[in-house]
Short mmCIF file of C-alpha atoms and ligand atoms in Angstrom, two decimals:
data_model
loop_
_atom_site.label_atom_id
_atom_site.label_comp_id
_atom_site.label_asym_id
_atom_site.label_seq_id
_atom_site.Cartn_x
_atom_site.Cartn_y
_atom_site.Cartn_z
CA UNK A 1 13.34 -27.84 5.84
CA UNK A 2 12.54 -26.33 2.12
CA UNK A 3 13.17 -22.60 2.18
CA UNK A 4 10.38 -20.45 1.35
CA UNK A 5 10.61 -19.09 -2.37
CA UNK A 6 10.41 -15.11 -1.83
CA UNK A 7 9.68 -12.86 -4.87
CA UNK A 8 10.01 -8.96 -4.08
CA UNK A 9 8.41 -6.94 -6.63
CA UNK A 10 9.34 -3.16 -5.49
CA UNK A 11 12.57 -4.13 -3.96
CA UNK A 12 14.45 -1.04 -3.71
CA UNK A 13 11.56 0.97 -1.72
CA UNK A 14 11.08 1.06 1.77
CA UNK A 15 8.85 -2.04 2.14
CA UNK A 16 11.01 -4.16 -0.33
CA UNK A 17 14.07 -3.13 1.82
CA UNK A 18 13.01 -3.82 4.83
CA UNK A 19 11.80 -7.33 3.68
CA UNK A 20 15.19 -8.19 2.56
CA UNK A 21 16.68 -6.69 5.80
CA UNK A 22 14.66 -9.30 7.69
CA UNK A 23 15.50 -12.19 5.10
CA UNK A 24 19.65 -11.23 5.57
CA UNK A 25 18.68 -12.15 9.32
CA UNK A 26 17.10 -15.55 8.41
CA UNK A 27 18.97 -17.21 5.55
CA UNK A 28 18.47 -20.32 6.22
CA UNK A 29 14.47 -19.97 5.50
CA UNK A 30 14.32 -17.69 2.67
CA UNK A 31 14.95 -18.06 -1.03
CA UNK A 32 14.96 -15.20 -3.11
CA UNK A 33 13.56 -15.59 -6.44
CA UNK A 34 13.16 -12.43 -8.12
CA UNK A 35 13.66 -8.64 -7.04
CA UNK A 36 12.12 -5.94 -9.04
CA UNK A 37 12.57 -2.28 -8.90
CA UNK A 38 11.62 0.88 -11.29
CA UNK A 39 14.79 2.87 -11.77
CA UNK A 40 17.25 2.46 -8.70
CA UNK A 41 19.46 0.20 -10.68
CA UNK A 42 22.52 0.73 -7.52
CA UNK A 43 20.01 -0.57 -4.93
CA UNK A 44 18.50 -3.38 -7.49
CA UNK A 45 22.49 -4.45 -7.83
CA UNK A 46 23.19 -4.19 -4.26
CA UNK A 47 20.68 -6.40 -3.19
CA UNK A 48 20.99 -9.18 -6.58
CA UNK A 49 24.59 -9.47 -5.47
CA UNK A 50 23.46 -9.80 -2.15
CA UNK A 51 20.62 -12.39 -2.43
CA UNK A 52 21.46 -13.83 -5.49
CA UNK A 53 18.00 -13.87 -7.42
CA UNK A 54 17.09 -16.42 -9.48
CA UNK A 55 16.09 -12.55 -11.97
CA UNK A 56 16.33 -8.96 -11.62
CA UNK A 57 14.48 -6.83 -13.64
CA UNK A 58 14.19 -2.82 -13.68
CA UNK A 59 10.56 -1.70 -14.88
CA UNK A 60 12.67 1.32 -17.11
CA UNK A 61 13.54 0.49 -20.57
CA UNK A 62 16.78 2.29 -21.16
CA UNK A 63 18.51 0.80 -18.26
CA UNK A 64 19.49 -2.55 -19.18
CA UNK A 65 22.99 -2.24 -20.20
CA UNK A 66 24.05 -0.86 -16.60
CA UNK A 67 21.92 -3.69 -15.00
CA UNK A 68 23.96 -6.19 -17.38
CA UNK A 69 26.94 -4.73 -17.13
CA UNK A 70 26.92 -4.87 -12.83
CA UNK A 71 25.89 -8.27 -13.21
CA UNK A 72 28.02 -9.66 -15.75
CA UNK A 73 29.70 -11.88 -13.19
CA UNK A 74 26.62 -13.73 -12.06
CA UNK A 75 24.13 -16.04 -13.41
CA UNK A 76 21.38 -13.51 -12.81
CA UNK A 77 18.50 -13.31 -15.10
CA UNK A 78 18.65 -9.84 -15.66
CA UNK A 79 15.95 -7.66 -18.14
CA UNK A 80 14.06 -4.34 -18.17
CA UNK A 81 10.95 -3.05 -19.40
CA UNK A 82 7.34 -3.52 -18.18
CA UNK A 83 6.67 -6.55 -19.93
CA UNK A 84 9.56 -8.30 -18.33
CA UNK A 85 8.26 -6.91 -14.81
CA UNK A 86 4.85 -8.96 -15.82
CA UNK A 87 6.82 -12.21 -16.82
CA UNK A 88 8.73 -12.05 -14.08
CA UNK A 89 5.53 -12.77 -11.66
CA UNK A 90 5.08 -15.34 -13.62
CA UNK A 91 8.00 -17.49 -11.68
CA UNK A 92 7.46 -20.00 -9.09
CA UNK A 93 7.42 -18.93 -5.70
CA UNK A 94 5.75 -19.42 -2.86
CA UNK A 95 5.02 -15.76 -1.57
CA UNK A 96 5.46 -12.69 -3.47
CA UNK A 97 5.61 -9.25 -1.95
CA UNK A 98 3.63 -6.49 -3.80
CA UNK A 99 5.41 -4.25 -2.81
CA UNK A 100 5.78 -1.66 -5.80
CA UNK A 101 3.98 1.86 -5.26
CA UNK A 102 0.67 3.02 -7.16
CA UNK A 103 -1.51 0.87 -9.37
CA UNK A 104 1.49 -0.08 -11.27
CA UNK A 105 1.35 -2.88 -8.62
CA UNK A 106 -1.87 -4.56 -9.51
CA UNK A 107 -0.88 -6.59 -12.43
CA UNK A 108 2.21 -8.35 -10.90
CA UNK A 109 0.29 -9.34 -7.95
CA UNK A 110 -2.55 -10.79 -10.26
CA UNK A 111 0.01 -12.82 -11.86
CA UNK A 112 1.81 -13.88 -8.88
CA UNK A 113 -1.54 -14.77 -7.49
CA UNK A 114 -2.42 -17.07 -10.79
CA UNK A 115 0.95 -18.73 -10.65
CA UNK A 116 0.18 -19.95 -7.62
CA UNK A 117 1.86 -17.74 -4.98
CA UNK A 118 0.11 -16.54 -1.97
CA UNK A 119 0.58 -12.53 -2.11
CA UNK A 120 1.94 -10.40 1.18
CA UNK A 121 0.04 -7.23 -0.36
CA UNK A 122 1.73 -3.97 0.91
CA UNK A 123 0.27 -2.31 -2.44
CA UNK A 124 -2.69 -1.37 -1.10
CA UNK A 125 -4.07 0.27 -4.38
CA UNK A 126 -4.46 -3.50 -5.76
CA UNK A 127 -7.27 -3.67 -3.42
CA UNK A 128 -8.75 -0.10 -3.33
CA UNK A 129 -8.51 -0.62 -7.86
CA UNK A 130 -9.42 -4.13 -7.95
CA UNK A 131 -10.48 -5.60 -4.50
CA UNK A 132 -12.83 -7.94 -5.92
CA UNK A 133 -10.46 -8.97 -8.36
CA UNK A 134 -7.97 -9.55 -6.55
CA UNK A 135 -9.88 -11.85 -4.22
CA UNK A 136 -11.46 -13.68 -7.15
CA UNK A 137 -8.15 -14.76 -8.00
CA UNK A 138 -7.01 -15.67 -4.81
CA UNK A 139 -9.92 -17.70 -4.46
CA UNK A 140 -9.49 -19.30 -7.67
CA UNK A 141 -6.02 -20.34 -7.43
CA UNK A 142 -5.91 -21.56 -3.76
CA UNK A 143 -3.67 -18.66 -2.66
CA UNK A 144 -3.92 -16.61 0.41
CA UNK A 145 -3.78 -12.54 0.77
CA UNK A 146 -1.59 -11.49 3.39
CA UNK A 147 -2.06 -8.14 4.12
CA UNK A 148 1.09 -6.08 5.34
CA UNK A 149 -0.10 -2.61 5.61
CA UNK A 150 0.02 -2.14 9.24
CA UNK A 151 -3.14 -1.42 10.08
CA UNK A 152 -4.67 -4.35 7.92
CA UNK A 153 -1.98 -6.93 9.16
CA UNK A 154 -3.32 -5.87 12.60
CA UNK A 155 -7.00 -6.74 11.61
CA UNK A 156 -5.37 -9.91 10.11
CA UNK A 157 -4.06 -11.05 13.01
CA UNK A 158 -6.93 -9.62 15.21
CA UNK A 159 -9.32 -11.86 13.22
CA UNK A 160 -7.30 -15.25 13.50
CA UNK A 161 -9.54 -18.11 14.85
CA UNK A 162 -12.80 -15.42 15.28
CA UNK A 163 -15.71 -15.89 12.93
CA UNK A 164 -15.94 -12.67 10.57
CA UNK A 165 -19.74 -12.33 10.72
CA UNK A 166 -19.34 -11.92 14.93
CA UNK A 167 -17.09 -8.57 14.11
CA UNK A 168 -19.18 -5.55 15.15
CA UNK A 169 -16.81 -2.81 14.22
CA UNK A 170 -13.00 -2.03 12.77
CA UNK A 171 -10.78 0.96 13.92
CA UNK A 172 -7.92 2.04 11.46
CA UNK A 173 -6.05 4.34 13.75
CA UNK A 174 -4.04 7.00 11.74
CA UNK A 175 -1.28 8.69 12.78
CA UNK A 176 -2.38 12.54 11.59
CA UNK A 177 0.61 12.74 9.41
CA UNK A 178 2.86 15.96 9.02
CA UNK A 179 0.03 18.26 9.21
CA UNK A 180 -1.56 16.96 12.15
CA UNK A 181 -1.54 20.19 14.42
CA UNK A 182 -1.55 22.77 11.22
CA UNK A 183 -4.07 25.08 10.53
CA UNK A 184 -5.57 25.05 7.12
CA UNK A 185 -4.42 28.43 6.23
CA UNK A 186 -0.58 26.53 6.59
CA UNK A 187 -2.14 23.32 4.92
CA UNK A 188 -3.03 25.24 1.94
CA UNK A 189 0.60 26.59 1.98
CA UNK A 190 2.15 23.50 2.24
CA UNK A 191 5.92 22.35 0.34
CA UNK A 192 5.96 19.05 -1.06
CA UNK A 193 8.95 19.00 0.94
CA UNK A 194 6.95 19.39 4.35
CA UNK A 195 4.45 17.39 3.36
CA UNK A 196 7.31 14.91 2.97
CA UNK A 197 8.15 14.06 6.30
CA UNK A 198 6.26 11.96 8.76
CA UNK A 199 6.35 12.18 12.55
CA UNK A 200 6.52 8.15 13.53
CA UNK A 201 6.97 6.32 10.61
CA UNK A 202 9.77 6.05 7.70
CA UNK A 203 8.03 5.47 4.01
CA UNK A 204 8.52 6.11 0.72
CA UNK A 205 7.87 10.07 -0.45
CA UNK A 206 3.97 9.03 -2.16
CA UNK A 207 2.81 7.21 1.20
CA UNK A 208 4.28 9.77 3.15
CA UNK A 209 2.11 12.63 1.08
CA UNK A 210 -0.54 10.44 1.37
CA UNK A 211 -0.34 10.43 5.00
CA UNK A 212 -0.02 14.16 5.59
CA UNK A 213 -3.75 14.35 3.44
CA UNK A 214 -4.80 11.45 4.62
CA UNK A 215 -5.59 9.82 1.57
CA UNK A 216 -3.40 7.14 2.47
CA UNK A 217 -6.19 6.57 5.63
CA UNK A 218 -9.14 7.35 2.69
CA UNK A 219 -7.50 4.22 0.78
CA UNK A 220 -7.19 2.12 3.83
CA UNK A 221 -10.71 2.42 4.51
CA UNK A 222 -11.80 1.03 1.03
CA UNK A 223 -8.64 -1.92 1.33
CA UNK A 224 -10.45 -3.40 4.89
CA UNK A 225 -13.71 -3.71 3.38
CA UNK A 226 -12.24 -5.11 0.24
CA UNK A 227 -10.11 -6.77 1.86
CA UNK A 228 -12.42 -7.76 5.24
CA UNK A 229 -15.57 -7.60 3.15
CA UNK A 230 -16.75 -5.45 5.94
CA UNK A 231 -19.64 -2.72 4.78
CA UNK A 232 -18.89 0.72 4.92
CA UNK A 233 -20.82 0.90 8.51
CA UNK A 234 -18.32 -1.11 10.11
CA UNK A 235 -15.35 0.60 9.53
CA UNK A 236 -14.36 3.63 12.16
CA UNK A 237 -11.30 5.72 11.77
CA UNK A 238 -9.58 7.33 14.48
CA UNK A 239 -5.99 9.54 14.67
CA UNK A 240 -4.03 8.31 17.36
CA UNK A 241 -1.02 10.41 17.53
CA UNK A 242 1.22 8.06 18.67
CA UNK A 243 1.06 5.37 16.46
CA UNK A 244 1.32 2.34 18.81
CA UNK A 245 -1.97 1.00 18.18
CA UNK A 246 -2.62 -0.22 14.82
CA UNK A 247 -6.00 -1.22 14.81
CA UNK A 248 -9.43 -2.31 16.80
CA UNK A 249 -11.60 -4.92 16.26
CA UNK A 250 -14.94 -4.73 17.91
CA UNK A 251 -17.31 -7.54 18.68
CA UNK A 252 -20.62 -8.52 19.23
CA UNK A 253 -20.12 -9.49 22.52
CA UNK A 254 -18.64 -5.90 23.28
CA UNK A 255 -15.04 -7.27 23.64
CA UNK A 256 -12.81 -5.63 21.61
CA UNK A 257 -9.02 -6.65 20.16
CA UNK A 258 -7.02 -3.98 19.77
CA UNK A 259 -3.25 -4.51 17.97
CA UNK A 260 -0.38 -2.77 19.64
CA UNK A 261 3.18 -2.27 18.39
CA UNK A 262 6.23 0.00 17.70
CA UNK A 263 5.34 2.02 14.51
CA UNK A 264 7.77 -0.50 12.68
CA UNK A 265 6.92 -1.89 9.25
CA UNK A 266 9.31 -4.81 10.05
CA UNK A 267 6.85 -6.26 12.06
CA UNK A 268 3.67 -6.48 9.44
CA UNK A 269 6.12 -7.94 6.57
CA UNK A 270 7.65 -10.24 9.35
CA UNK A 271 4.21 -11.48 10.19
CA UNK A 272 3.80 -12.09 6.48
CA UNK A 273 6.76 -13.72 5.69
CA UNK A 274 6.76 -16.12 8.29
CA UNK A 275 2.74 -16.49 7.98
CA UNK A 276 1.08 -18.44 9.20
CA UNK A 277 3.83 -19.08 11.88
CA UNK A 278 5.31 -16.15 14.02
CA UNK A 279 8.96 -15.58 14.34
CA UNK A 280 11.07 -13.33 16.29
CA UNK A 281 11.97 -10.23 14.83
CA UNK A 282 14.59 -7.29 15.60
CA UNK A 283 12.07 -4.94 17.00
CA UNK A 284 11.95 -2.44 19.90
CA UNK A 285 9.85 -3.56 22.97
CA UNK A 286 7.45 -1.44 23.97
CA UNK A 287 8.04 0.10 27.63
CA UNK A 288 3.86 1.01 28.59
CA UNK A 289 5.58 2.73 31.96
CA UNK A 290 7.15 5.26 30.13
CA UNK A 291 4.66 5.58 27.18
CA UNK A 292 2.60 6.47 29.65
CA UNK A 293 -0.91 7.59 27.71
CA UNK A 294 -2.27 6.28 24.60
CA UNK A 295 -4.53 9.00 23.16
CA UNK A 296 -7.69 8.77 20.48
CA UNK A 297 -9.61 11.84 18.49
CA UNK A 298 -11.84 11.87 15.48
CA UNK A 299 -10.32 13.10 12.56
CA UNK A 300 -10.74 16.86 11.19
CA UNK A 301 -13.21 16.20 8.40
CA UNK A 302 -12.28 20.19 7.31
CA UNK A 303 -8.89 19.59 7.06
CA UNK A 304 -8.43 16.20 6.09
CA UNK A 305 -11.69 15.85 3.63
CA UNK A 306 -9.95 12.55 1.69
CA UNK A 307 -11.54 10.35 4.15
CA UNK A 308 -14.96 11.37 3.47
CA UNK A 309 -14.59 10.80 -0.25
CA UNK A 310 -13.79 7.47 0.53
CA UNK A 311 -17.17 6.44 2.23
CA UNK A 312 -18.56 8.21 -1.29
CA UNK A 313 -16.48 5.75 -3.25
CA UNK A 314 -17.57 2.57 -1.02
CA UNK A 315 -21.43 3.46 -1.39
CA UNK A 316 -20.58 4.17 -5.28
CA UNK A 317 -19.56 1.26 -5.22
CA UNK A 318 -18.27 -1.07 -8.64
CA UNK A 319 -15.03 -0.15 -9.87
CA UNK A 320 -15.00 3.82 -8.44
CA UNK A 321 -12.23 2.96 -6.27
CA UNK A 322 -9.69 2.60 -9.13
CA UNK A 323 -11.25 6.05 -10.42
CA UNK A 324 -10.40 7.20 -6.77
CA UNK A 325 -7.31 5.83 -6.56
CA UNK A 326 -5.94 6.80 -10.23
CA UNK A 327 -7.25 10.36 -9.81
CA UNK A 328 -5.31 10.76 -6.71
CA UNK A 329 -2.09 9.26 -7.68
CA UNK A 330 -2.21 11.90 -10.63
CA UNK A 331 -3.32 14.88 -8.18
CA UNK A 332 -0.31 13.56 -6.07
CA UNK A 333 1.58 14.13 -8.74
CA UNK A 334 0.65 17.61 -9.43
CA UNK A 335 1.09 18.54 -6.35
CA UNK A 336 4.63 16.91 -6.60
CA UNK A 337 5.58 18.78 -9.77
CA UNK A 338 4.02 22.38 -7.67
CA UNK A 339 1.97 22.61 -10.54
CA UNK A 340 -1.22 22.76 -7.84
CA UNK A 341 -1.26 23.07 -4.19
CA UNK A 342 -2.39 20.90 -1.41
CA UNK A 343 -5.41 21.38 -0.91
CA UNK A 344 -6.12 21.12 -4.34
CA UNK A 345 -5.55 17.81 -4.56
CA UNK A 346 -9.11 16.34 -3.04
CA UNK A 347 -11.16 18.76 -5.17
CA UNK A 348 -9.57 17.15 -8.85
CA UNK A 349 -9.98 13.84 -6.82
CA UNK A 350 -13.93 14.54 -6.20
CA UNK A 351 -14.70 16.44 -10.00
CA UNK A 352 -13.27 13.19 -11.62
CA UNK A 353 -14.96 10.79 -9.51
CA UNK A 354 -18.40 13.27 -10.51
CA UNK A 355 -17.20 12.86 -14.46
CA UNK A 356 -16.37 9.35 -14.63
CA UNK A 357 -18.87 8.15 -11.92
CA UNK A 358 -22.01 10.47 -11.03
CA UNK A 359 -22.14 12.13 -14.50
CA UNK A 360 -21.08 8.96 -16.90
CA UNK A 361 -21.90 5.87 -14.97
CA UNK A 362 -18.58 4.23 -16.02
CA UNK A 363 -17.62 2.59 -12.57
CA UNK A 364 -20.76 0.05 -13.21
CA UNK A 365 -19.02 -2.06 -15.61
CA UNK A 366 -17.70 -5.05 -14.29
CA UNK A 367 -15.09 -5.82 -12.28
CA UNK A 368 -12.68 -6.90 -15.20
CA UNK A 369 -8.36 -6.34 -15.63
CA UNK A 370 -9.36 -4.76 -18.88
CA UNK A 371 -11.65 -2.29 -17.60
CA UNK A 372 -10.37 -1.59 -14.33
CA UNK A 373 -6.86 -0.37 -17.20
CA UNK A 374 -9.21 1.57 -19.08
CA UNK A 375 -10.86 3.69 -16.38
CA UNK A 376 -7.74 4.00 -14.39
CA UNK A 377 -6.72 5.37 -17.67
CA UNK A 378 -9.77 7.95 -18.10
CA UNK A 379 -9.38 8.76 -14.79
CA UNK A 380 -5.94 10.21 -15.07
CA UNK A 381 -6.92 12.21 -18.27
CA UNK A 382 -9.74 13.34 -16.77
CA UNK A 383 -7.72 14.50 -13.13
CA UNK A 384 -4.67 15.86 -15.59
CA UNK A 385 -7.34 18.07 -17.76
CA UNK A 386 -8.40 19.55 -14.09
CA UNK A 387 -4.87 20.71 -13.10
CA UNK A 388 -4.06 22.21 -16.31
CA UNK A 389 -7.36 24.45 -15.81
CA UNK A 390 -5.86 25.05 -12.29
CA UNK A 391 -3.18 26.51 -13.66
CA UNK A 392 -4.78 28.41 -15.74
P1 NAD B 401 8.66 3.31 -2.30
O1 NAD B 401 8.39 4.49 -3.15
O2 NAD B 401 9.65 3.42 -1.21
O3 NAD B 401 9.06 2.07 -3.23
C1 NAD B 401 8.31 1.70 -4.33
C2 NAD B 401 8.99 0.59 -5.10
O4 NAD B 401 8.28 0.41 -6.34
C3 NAD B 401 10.44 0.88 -5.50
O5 NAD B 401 11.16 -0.33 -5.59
C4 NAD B 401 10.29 1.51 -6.88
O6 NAD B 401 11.45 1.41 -7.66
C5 NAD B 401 9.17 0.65 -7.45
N1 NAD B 401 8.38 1.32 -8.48
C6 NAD B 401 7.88 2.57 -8.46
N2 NAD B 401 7.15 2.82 -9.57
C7 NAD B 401 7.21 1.68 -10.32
C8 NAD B 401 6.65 1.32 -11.56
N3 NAD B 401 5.88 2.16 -12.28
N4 NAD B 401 6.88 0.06 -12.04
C9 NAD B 401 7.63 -0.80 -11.31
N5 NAD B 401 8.19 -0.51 -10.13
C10 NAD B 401 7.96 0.72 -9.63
O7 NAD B 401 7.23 2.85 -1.71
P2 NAD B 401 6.93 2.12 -0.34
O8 NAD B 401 6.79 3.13 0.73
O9 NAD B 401 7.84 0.97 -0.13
O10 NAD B 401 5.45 1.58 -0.62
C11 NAD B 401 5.22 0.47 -1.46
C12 NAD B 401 3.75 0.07 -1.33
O11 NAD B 401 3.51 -0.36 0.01
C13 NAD B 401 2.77 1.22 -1.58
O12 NAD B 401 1.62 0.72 -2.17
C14 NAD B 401 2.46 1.73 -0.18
O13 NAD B 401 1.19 2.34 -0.09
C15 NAD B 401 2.49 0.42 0.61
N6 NAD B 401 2.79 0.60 2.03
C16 NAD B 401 3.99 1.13 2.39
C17 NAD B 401 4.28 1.31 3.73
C18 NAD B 401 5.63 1.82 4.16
O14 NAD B 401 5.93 1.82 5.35
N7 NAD B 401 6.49 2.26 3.28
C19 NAD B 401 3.33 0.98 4.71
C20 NAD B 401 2.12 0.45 4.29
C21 NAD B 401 1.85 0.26 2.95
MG1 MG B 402 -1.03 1.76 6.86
#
């Protein structure tokens, strides 16, 4: 049996990791071609001496002597730089794991994808950026999307053998994140180091933040209809605190199919890796006995208003999402560097999606890499401008 050529792009974060943790327990099928990270050159070397890439290559510039050095011994490919991140996805393989975080991820899944690959997309800003190009060039080059964010690889496998245009409705269930049970005097309080920490599931620190505002949920929303091509109608959110069921599809006939499993990435990037075949993976079985009740409410628009600026960004429609996104990964990191406070964060969101969008129209261009660059560009100016008057 050929082994399956694996590229991890984002290999040192929690997603990469726990891919290669589930290719250490499968050898025999797996093939490591290349392993990307952005500056954790220990965990990069750990895992090339480990795997034995075909290339390793760290997205910072100034690192490439260490990276040589550690890997003097090898025949590793090894370069840094962005430029060698983009050539990189440019090497055979037969699935390639987007698995870097923030829109950095887009263009080394659009390469993968023209090269041939099919992409297990974790980097769910590709689609929430550039859904419909990402699917165009899918479509174009054969190549299937594999989604692994949990709730989508639910849908995913929901959906296998049904006919899309019989799906009624699709619940993302969230879990409520850190700040679940706060009140929004504490929310407007909150450290980035509490907003760090998630009750069920172990991520890296941005997803985690997301979580807690639940602007990872807002993106979510926009990936399953990009992803789906669901309208915004169809698509239902729900936090269910304890994270066991991933997602609901509804029918026409009223039957619905509802995905249930431990709050274990391992699962979603095993489905993906082994796709379209399952195979068994180290993960806990659920005991219902004991779990007892499996609980549902609609989330606190107050608190949590991320969510409803996502059903503004569907209906805007064009390229607003990579506004949305590029605005909040900028917020985020305001809110990172304390230089603005938690709640601030949807407000610069929402004033630079009514600059770029309502006010200048820019999100109506089309659907290109170029401008999809550009306004993820603008849109950061325009969200950094609003913190340093925050500040102010
Ligand atoms: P992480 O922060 O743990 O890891 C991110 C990876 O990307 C690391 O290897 C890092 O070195 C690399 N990276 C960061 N910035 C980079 C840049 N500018 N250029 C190149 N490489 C860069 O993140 P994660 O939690 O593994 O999430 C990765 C992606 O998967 C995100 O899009 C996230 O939303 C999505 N996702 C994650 C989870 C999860 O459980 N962690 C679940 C669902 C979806
Ligand atoms: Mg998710």
């Amino acid at each position: 049996m050929n082994k399956k050529r694996i590229s991890i792009f984002g290999a040192t974060g929690s997603i990469g990791q726990n891919t290669l943790d589930l290719i250490a327990r499968d050898r025999q099928s797996y093939e490591v071609v290349v392993l990307t990270a952005g500056s954790n050159i220990d965990l990069l070397v750990k895992a090339a001496l480990e795997f034995e890439p075909q290339a390793v290559v760290a997205a910072t510039n100034d690192q490439f002597q260490e990276l040589k050095t550690a890997l003097s011994d090898t025949q590793i490919e090894v370069s840094t730089g962005r430029k060698a991140l983009l050539e990189s996805a440019s090497r055979k393989c037969d699935l390639a794991f987007s698995a870097i975080v923030g829109a950095a991820g887009l263009e080394p899944g659009l390469i993968a994808l023209e090269n041939g690959a099919d992409l297990a997309l974790a980097n769910k800003e590709s689609m929430v950026a550039a859904g419909t190009l990402v699917k165009r060039k899918a479509i174009e080059n054969n190549s299937s999307l594999i989604p692994v964010d949990s709730e989508h690889s639910a849908i995913f496998q929901a959906l296998k053998g049904e006919n899309v245009n019989t799906i009624e409705r699709v619940i993302l269930t969230a879990s409520g994140g850190a700040f679940r049970d706060w009140t929004l005097d504490e929310i407007a309080q909150a450290t980035p180091e509490q907003a760090s920490t998630h009750p069920n599931w172990n991520m890296g620190q941005r997803i985690t933040i997301d979580s807690a505002s639940m602007f990872n949920k807002a993106l979510e929303v926009i990936e399953a209809k990009e992803l789906f091509s669901l309208s915004t109608e169809q698509i239902e959110v729900l936090v269910h605190p304890q994270s066991y069921v991933h997602a609901i599809v509804g029918f026409c006939d009223g039957g619905m199919m509802a995905h249930i499993g431990p709050p274990d990435m391992r699962h979603a990037i095993g489905y993906a890796l082994s796709y379209p075949n399952r195979r068994t993976l180290p993960l806990e079985k659920l005991d219902f006995a004991k779990i007892g009740s499996l609980t549902f409410m609609e989330p606190d628009k107050e608190r949590f208003p991320a969510i409803g600026l996502a059903y503004e960004v569907m209906s805007l429609g064009g390229i607003s999402g990579a506004v949305f996104n590029a605005a909040k990964e900028t917020a985020l990191d305001g809110f990172l560097s304390k230089q603005i406070g938690f709640l601030e964060m949807c407000p610069i969101v929402e004033k630079t999606i009514v600059k770029l969008c309502h006010k200048e129209n820019s999100h109506k261009l089309e659907a290109s890499l170029i401008n999809i660059l550009d306004i993820d560009e603008m849109a950061r100016s325009v969200a950094a401008e609003l913190i340093r008057t925050y500040r102010s």
